[in-house]
PDB file of C-alpha atoms in Angstrom:
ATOM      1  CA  UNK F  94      73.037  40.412  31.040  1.00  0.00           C
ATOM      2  CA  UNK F  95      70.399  40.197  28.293  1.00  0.00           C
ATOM      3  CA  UNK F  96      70.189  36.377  26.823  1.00  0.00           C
ATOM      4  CA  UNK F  97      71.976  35.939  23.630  1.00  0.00           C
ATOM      5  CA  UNK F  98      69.708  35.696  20.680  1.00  0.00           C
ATOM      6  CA  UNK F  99      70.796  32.156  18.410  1.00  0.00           C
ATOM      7  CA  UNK F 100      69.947  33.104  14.988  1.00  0.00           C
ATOM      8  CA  UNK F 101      68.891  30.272  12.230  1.00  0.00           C
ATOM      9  CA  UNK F 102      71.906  28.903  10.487  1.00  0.00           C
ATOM     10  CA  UNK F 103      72.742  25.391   9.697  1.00  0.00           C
ATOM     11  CA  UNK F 104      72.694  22.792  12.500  1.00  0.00           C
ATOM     12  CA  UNK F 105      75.800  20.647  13.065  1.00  0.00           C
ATOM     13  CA  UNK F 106      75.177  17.127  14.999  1.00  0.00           C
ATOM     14  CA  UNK F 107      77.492  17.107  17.386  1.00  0.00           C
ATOM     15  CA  UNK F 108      78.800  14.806  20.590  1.00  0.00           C
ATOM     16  CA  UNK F 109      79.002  15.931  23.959  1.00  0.00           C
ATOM     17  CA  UNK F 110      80.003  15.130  27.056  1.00  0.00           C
ATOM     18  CA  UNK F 111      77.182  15.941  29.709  1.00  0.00           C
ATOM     19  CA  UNK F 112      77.331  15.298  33.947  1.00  0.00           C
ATOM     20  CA  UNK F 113      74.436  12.647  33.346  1.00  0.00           C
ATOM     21  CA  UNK F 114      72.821  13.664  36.365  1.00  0.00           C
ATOM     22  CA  UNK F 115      72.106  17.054  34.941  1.00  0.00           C
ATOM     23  CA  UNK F 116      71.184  16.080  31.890  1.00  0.00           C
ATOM     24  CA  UNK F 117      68.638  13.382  33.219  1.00  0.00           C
ATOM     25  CA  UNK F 118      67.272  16.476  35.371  1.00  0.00           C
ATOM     26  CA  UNK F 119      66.965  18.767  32.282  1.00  0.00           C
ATOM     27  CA  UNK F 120      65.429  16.019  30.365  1.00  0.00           C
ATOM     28  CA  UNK F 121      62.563  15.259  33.107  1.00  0.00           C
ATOM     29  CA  UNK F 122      62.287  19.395  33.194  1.00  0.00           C
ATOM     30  CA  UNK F 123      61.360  19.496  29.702  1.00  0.00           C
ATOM     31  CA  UNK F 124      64.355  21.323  28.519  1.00  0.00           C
ATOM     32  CA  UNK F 125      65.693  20.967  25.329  1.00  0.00           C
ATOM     33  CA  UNK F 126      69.284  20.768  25.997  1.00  0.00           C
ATOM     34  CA  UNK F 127      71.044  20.919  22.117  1.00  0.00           C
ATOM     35  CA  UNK F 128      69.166  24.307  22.455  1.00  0.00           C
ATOM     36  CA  UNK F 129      70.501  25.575  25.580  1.00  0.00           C
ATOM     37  CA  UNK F 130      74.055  23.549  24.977  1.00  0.00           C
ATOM     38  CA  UNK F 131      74.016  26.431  21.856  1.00  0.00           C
ATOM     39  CA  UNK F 132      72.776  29.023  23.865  1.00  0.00           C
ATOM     40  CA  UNK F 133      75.226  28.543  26.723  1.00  0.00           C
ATOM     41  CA  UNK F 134      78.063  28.037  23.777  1.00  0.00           C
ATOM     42  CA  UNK F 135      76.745  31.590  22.077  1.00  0.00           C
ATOM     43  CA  UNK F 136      76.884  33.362  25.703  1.00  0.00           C
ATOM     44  CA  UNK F 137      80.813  31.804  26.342  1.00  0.00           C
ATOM     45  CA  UNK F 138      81.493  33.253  22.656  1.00  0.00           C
ATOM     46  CA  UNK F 139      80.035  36.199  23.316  1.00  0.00           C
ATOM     47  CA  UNK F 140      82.154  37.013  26.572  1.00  0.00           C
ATOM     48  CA  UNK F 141      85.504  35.595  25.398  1.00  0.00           C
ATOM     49  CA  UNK F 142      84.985  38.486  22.131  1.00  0.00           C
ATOM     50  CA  UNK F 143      84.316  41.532  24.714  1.00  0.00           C
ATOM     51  CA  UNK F 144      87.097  40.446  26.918  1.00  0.00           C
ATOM     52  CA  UNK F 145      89.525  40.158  23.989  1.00  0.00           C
ATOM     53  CA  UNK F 146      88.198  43.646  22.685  1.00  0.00           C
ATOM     54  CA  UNK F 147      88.127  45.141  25.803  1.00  0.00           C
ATOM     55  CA  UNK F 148      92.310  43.776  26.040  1.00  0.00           C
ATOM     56  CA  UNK F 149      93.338  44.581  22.568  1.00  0.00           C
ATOM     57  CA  UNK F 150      92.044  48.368  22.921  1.00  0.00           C
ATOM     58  CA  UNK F 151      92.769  48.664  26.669  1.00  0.00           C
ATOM     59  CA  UNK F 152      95.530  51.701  25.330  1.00  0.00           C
ATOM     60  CA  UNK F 153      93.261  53.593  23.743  1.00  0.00           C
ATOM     61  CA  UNK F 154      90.389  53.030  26.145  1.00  0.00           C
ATOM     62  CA  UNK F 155      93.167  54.580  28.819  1.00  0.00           C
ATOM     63  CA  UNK F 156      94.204  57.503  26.176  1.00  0.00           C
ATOM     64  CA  UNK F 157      90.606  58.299  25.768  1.00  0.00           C
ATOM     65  CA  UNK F 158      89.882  58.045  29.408  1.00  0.00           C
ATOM     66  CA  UNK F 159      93.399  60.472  30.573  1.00  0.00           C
ATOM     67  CA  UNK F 160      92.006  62.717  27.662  1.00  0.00           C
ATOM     68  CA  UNK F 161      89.016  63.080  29.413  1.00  0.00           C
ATOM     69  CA  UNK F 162      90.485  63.758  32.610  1.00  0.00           C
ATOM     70  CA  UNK F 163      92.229  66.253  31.913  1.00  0.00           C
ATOM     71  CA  UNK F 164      90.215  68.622  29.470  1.00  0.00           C
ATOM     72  CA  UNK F 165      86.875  67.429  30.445  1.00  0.00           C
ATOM     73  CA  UNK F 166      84.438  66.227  27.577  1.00  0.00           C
ATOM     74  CA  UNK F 167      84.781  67.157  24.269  1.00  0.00           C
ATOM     75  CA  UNK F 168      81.736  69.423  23.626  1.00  0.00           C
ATOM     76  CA  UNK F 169      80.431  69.282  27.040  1.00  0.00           C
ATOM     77  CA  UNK F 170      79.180  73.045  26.847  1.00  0.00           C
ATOM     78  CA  UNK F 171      76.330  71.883  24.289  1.00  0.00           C
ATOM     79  CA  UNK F 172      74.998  68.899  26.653  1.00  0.00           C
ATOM     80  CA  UNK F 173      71.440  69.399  27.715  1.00  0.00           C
ATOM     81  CA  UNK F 174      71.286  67.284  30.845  1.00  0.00           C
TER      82      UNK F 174
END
């Protein structure tokens, strides 16, 4: 899965609560954890959205799909591959 792009927007200061261990690790690593706390965050956001899509238009994903089934692909004479 590609890595989900944050894009520049206003920064909120907010408290979490981190497994210290890991976060001691990350911090000796070098890794700026607010950033990848957001990334993470944007990646969680991301898949919660496509898995509600993907359930509110399951019915016409299946409509589409029997359609398909049965007549074959709309304009599948023109294809070139």
């Amino acid at each position: 899965m590609q890595a989900v792009e944050v894009t520049k927007s206003t920064r909120k200061p907010t408290n979490l609560s981190l497994d210290s261990a890991l976060l001691k690790e990350a911090k000796s690593l070098g890794i700026n954890v607010s950033r990848s706390a957001e990334a993470g965050i944007a990646e969680a956001v991301k898949s919660h959205k496509q898995a509600k899509w993907l359930k509110e238009n399951a019915k016409a994903m299946a409509s589409s799909n029997a359609y398909v089934e049965a007549n074959g692909l709309p304009l599948a004479q023109y294809r070139q591959f």
